[in-house]
Amino acid sequence: MDLFKNIAIILLTYVLTENFVLSKFLGICPFLGVSKKPSSSLGMGLAVTFVMVCATCVTYPIYYGVLVPLNISYMKTVAFILIIALFVQLVEMAMKKFMPPLYKALGVYLPLITTNCAVLGVTILNIDNESSFFDSVITSFSAGIGFLMVMLIFAGVRGRLERCNVPKALEGTPITLVAASIVSLAFIGFGGVVEGIFGGAV
C-alpha cells in the first residue's frame, strides 16, 4: 500500500503542483513552439516522456556506477546531455520512418529535445534529490505526463485564441505569453492538493 501511495504522491506532485513547465519553467521552447495543434502537442509530449524515462534509466546507473566511483561526478551534465542526445536521435529516426507527418509537424523542435532543459532537469533533479532508482523513473514519467498534459491544454487554449478577436497589439507572441501566464496561474490552485489528500505526507 505504501508503494502505491508513494507513486500517487510523485505523480500528483510532478503533474499538478510541481509541473516542470508551469512551476519550474523548464521546457518552455517546445511548449510555446509546438503547442499550436493537439496532434503535434501529443507527439511532442509522448516523445519527451519517452526520452525522460529512458534517459533516467541510463543516467542513474551511469552516475552511481561510473561517475561516482571515478570521482568525476562533476561531469554528470556533459554525460547526461550525450545520453539524452542519443535517445533523441533514436526517436527522430523512428518518427521519420514510421510517422512522417508528425515528424514534419514537429520540425526543428524534435531535435531540440536534446537541449530541452526539462529532460536534462529531471535527470539532474533525481540525482540531487538522492532518489532511489524506482522513484527516479516514476518522477521522470510523472514529469513527462505533466509536460504532455500542459501541451494539450495549451493547444486547446491557442485554438480558442485563433477564433477570438484579439487586439492588434497583442496578436501573435504577446497574447500567447499572456495565455501561458494565465494557465500557469490556474495551476497554482493545485497547491497543497497532495498534502491535503495524503495528510501532509510530502
mmCIF file of C-alpha atoms in Angstrom:
data_model
loop_
_atom_site.group_PDB
_atom_site.id
_atom_site.type_symbol
_atom_site.label_atom_id
_atom_site.label_comp_id
_atom_site.label_asym_id
_atom_site.label_seq_id
_atom_site.Cartn_x
_atom_site.Cartn_y
_atom_site.Cartn_z
ATOM 1 C CA MET A 1 0.000 0.000 0.000
ATOM 2 C CA ASP A 2 2.883 2.352 0.801
ATOM 3 C CA LEU A 3 4.302 1.727 -2.682
ATOM 4 C CA PHE A 4 1.086 2.837 -4.407
ATOM 5 C CA LYS A 5 0.837 5.814 -2.065
ATOM 6 C CA ASN A 6 4.385 6.841 -2.942
ATOM 7 C CA ILE A 7 3.658 6.521 -6.672
ATOM 8 C CA ALA A 8 0.476 8.584 -6.306
ATOM 9 C CA ILE A 9 2.319 11.309 -4.390
ATOM 10 C CA ILE A 10 5.060 11.580 -7.019
ATOM 11 C CA LEU A 11 2.541 11.510 -9.875
ATOM 12 C CA LEU A 12 0.313 14.227 -8.425
ATOM 13 C CA THR A 13 3.293 16.341 -7.409
ATOM 14 C CA TYR A 14 5.003 16.493 -10.798
ATOM 15 C CA VAL A 15 1.827 16.594 -12.869
ATOM 16 C CA LEU A 16 -0.013 19.264 -10.879
ATOM 17 C CA THR A 17 1.810 21.085 -8.088
ATOM 18 C CA GLU A 18 5.420 20.927 -9.377
ATOM 19 C CA ASN A 19 4.744 20.848 -13.108
ATOM 20 C CA PHE A 20 8.037 21.277 -14.958
ATOM 21 C CA VAL A 21 6.640 23.784 -17.464
ATOM 22 C CA LEU A 22 4.300 25.881 -15.342
ATOM 23 C CA SER A 23 6.078 25.679 -11.989
ATOM 24 C CA LYS A 24 9.764 25.187 -12.788
ATOM 25 C CA PHE A 25 9.654 26.947 -16.201
ATOM 26 C CA LEU A 26 11.575 24.156 -17.917
ATOM 27 C CA GLY A 27 10.831 23.130 -21.498
ATOM 28 C CA ILE A 28 9.319 26.480 -22.455
ATOM 29 C CA CYS A 29 10.710 26.394 -26.011
ATOM 30 C CA PRO A 30 8.666 23.387 -27.263
ATOM 31 C CA PHE A 31 5.774 24.448 -25.032
ATOM 32 C CA LEU A 32 5.404 27.700 -26.971
ATOM 33 C CA GLY A 33 6.619 26.429 -30.336
ATOM 34 C CA VAL A 34 4.778 23.128 -30.837
ATOM 35 C CA SER A 35 1.512 23.699 -28.949
ATOM 36 C CA LYS A 36 -0.336 25.151 -31.937
ATOM 37 C CA LYS A 37 -2.129 21.880 -32.741
ATOM 38 C CA PRO A 38 -3.257 18.993 -30.484
ATOM 39 C CA SER A 39 -1.660 16.416 -32.808
ATOM 40 C CA SER A 40 1.811 17.954 -32.693
ATOM 41 C CA SER A 41 1.418 18.624 -28.943
ATOM 42 C CA LEU A 42 0.566 14.962 -28.353
ATOM 43 C CA GLY A 43 3.533 13.793 -30.430
ATOM 44 C CA MET A 44 5.969 16.115 -28.706
ATOM 45 C CA GLY A 45 4.603 15.231 -25.257
ATOM 46 C CA LEU A 46 4.938 11.486 -25.879
ATOM 47 C CA ALA A 47 8.429 11.903 -27.344
ATOM 48 C CA VAL A 48 9.606 13.986 -24.370
ATOM 49 C CA THR A 49 8.093 11.497 -21.897
ATOM 50 C CA PHE A 50 9.822 8.598 -23.644
ATOM 51 C CA VAL A 51 13.178 10.384 -23.650
ATOM 52 C CA MET A 52 12.793 11.426 -19.995
ATOM 53 C CA VAL A 53 12.138 7.877 -18.813
ATOM 54 C CA CYS A 54 14.800 6.258 -20.994
ATOM 55 C CA ALA A 55 17.391 8.885 -20.115
ATOM 56 C CA THR A 56 16.718 8.387 -16.404
ATOM 57 C CA CYS A 57 17.021 4.607 -16.734
ATOM 58 C CA VAL A 58 20.508 5.050 -18.223
ATOM 59 C CA THR A 59 21.860 8.165 -16.471
ATOM 60 C CA TYR A 60 21.072 6.889 -12.960
ATOM 61 C CA PRO A 61 23.241 3.729 -13.126
ATOM 62 C CA ILE A 62 25.954 5.560 -15.078
ATOM 63 C CA TYR A 63 26.134 8.252 -12.400
ATOM 64 C CA TYR A 64 26.314 5.867 -9.437
ATOM 65 C CA GLY A 65 28.170 3.089 -11.245
ATOM 66 C CA VAL A 66 30.727 5.082 -13.232
ATOM 67 C CA LEU A 67 30.936 8.778 -12.403
ATOM 68 C CA VAL A 68 30.826 8.497 -8.602
ATOM 69 C CA PRO A 69 33.370 5.624 -8.283
ATOM 70 C CA LEU A 70 35.751 7.506 -10.606
ATOM 71 C CA ASN A 71 35.240 10.753 -8.647
ATOM 72 C CA ILE A 72 34.089 12.605 -11.752
ATOM 73 C CA SER A 73 30.505 13.272 -10.690
ATOM 74 C CA TYR A 74 31.035 16.884 -11.785
ATOM 75 C CA MET A 75 30.849 15.560 -15.362
ATOM 76 C CA LYS A 76 27.223 14.494 -14.945
ATOM 77 C CA THR A 77 25.814 17.362 -17.017
ATOM 78 C CA VAL A 78 28.012 16.556 -20.013
ATOM 79 C CA ALA A 79 27.393 12.805 -19.698
ATOM 80 C CA PHE A 80 23.633 13.277 -19.341
ATOM 81 C CA ILE A 81 23.423 15.554 -22.391
ATOM 82 C CA LEU A 82 25.230 12.941 -24.505
ATOM 83 C CA ILE A 83 22.852 10.208 -23.342
ATOM 84 C CA ILE A 84 19.797 12.384 -23.995
ATOM 85 C CA ALA A 85 21.124 13.230 -27.474
ATOM 86 C CA LEU A 86 21.412 9.528 -28.254
ATOM 87 C CA PHE A 87 17.791 8.824 -27.357
ATOM 88 C CA VAL A 88 16.563 11.875 -29.260
ATOM 89 C CA GLN A 89 18.324 10.600 -32.372
ATOM 90 C CA LEU A 90 16.596 7.229 -31.951
ATOM 91 C CA VAL A 91 13.192 8.888 -31.533
ATOM 92 C CA GLU A 92 13.823 11.156 -34.526
ATOM 93 C CA MET A 93 14.803 8.256 -36.795
ATOM 94 C CA ALA A 94 11.778 6.204 -35.670
ATOM 95 C CA MET A 95 9.360 9.088 -36.298
ATOM 96 C CA LYS A 96 10.902 9.879 -39.679
ATOM 97 C CA LYS A 97 10.426 6.270 -40.777
ATOM 98 C CA PHE A 98 7.065 5.376 -39.223
ATOM 99 C CA MET A 99 5.304 8.744 -38.674
ATOM 100 C CA PRO A 100 6.422 11.177 -41.412
ATOM 101 C CA PRO A 101 3.501 13.653 -40.958
ATOM 102 C CA LEU A 102 4.203 14.004 -37.236
ATOM 103 C CA TYR A 103 7.949 14.223 -37.907
ATOM 104 C CA LYS A 104 7.305 17.081 -40.352
ATOM 105 C CA ALA A 105 4.887 18.819 -37.951
ATOM 106 C CA LEU A 106 7.390 18.812 -35.090
ATOM 107 C CA GLY A 107 10.094 20.199 -37.366
ATOM 108 C CA VAL A 108 13.105 21.692 -35.651
ATOM 109 C CA TYR A 109 11.618 21.186 -32.184
ATOM 110 C CA LEU A 110 12.160 17.411 -32.288
ATOM 111 C CA PRO A 111 15.985 17.538 -32.366
ATOM 112 C CA LEU A 112 15.754 20.373 -29.827
ATOM 113 C CA ILE A 113 14.643 17.771 -27.249
ATOM 114 C CA THR A 114 18.390 17.203 -26.927
ATOM 115 C CA THR A 115 18.726 20.624 -25.317
ATOM 116 C CA ASN A 116 15.298 20.612 -23.688
ATOM 117 C CA CYS A 117 16.068 21.724 -20.144
ATOM 118 C CA ALA A 118 13.060 19.757 -18.851
ATOM 119 C CA VAL A 119 14.661 16.463 -19.918
ATOM 120 C CA LEU A 120 18.066 17.357 -18.522
ATOM 121 C CA GLY A 121 16.428 18.919 -15.472
ATOM 122 C CA VAL A 122 14.558 15.784 -14.422
ATOM 123 C CA THR A 123 17.664 13.596 -14.656
ATOM 124 C CA ILE A 124 19.716 16.020 -12.554
ATOM 125 C CA LEU A 125 16.823 16.574 -10.120
ATOM 126 C CA ASN A 126 16.682 12.838 -9.427
ATOM 127 C CA ILE A 127 20.377 12.822 -8.573
ATOM 128 C CA ASP A 128 20.244 15.979 -6.470
ATOM 129 C CA ASN A 129 17.241 14.664 -4.505
ATOM 130 C CA GLU A 130 19.096 11.370 -3.923
ATOM 131 C CA SER A 131 16.011 9.478 -5.072
ATOM 132 C CA SER A 132 16.034 5.704 -5.484
ATOM 133 C CA PHE A 133 16.123 4.269 -9.000
ATOM 134 C CA PHE A 134 12.431 3.370 -8.841
ATOM 135 C CA ASP A 135 11.410 6.811 -7.580
ATOM 136 C CA SER A 136 13.576 8.428 -10.254
ATOM 137 C CA VAL A 137 11.809 6.520 -13.039
ATOM 138 C CA ILE A 138 8.381 7.383 -11.607
ATOM 139 C CA THR A 139 9.426 11.029 -11.275
ATOM 140 C CA SER A 140 10.562 11.128 -14.905
ATOM 141 C CA PHE A 141 7.353 9.504 -16.091
ATOM 142 C CA SER A 142 5.252 11.899 -13.992
ATOM 143 C CA ALA A 143 7.178 14.921 -15.276
ATOM 144 C CA GLY A 144 6.614 13.702 -18.834
ATOM 145 C CA ILE A 145 2.881 13.219 -18.268
ATOM 146 C CA GLY A 146 2.723 16.704 -16.741
ATOM 147 C CA PHE A 147 4.503 18.099 -19.802
ATOM 148 C CA LEU A 148 2.145 16.236 -22.132
ATOM 149 C CA MET A 149 -0.959 17.390 -20.263
ATOM 150 C CA VAL A 150 0.092 21.041 -20.307
ATOM 151 C CA MET A 151 0.936 20.840 -24.016
ATOM 152 C CA LEU A 152 -2.539 19.505 -24.822
ATOM 153 C CA ILE A 153 -4.269 22.039 -22.575
ATOM 154 C CA PHE A 154 -2.371 24.919 -24.129
ATOM 155 C CA ALA A 155 -3.046 23.632 -27.638
ATOM 156 C CA GLY A 156 -6.753 23.926 -26.820
ATOM 157 C CA VAL A 157 -6.253 27.421 -25.417
ATOM 158 C CA ARG A 158 -4.394 28.539 -28.542
ATOM 159 C CA GLY A 159 -7.113 27.030 -30.722
ATOM 160 C CA ARG A 160 -9.657 29.216 -28.941
ATOM 161 C CA LEU A 161 -7.408 32.265 -29.266
ATOM 162 C CA GLU A 162 -7.339 31.864 -33.035
ATOM 163 C CA ARG A 163 -11.106 32.306 -33.083
ATOM 164 C CA CYS A 164 -11.066 35.331 -30.778
ATOM 165 C CA ASN A 165 -10.921 38.986 -31.706
ATOM 166 C CA VAL A 166 -7.506 39.757 -30.207
ATOM 167 C CA PRO A 167 -6.350 43.405 -30.083
ATOM 168 C CA LYS A 168 -3.793 44.053 -32.822
ATOM 169 C CA ALA A 169 -1.093 44.995 -30.310
ATOM 170 C CA LEU A 170 -1.401 41.561 -28.672
ATOM 171 C CA GLU A 171 -1.575 39.381 -31.772
ATOM 172 C CA GLY A 172 0.929 36.550 -32.072
ATOM 173 C CA THR A 173 3.534 36.034 -29.373
ATOM 174 C CA PRO A 174 2.207 38.619 -26.846
ATOM 175 C CA ILE A 175 -1.233 37.010 -26.462
ATOM 176 C CA THR A 176 0.420 33.564 -26.368
ATOM 177 C CA LEU A 177 2.571 34.613 -23.427
ATOM 178 C CA VAL A 178 -0.415 36.187 -21.669
ATOM 179 C CA ALA A 179 -2.401 32.964 -22.127
ATOM 180 C CA ALA A 180 0.533 30.880 -20.857
ATOM 181 C CA SER A 181 0.775 33.015 -17.716
ATOM 182 C CA ILE A 182 -2.953 32.612 -17.054
ATOM 183 C CA VAL A 183 -2.702 28.827 -17.438
ATOM 184 C CA SER A 184 0.256 28.870 -15.046
ATOM 185 C CA LEU A 185 -1.754 30.896 -12.530
ATOM 186 C CA ALA A 186 -4.602 28.395 -12.827
ATOM 187 C CA PHE A 187 -2.269 25.600 -11.734
ATOM 188 C CA ILE A 188 -1.449 27.489 -8.544
ATOM 189 C CA GLY A 189 -4.895 26.350 -7.437
ATOM 190 C CA PHE A 190 -3.492 22.826 -7.119
ATOM 191 C CA GLY A 191 -1.058 23.987 -4.420
ATOM 192 C CA GLY A 192 -1.418 21.872 -1.307
ATOM 193 C CA VAL A 193 -3.550 19.227 -3.029
ATOM 194 C CA VAL A 194 -1.009 16.460 -2.334
ATOM 195 C CA GLU A 195 -0.725 17.413 1.328
ATOM 196 C CA GLY A 196 -4.499 17.651 1.529
ATOM 197 C CA ILE A 197 -5.066 14.175 0.091
ATOM 198 C CA PHE A 198 -2.259 12.389 1.899
ATOM 199 C CA GLY A 199 -2.337 14.294 5.185
ATOM 200 C CA GLY A 200 0.964 16.110 4.925
ATOM 201 C CA ALA A 201 2.852 13.089 3.592
ATOM 202 C CA VAL A 202 5.025 15.275 1.383
#
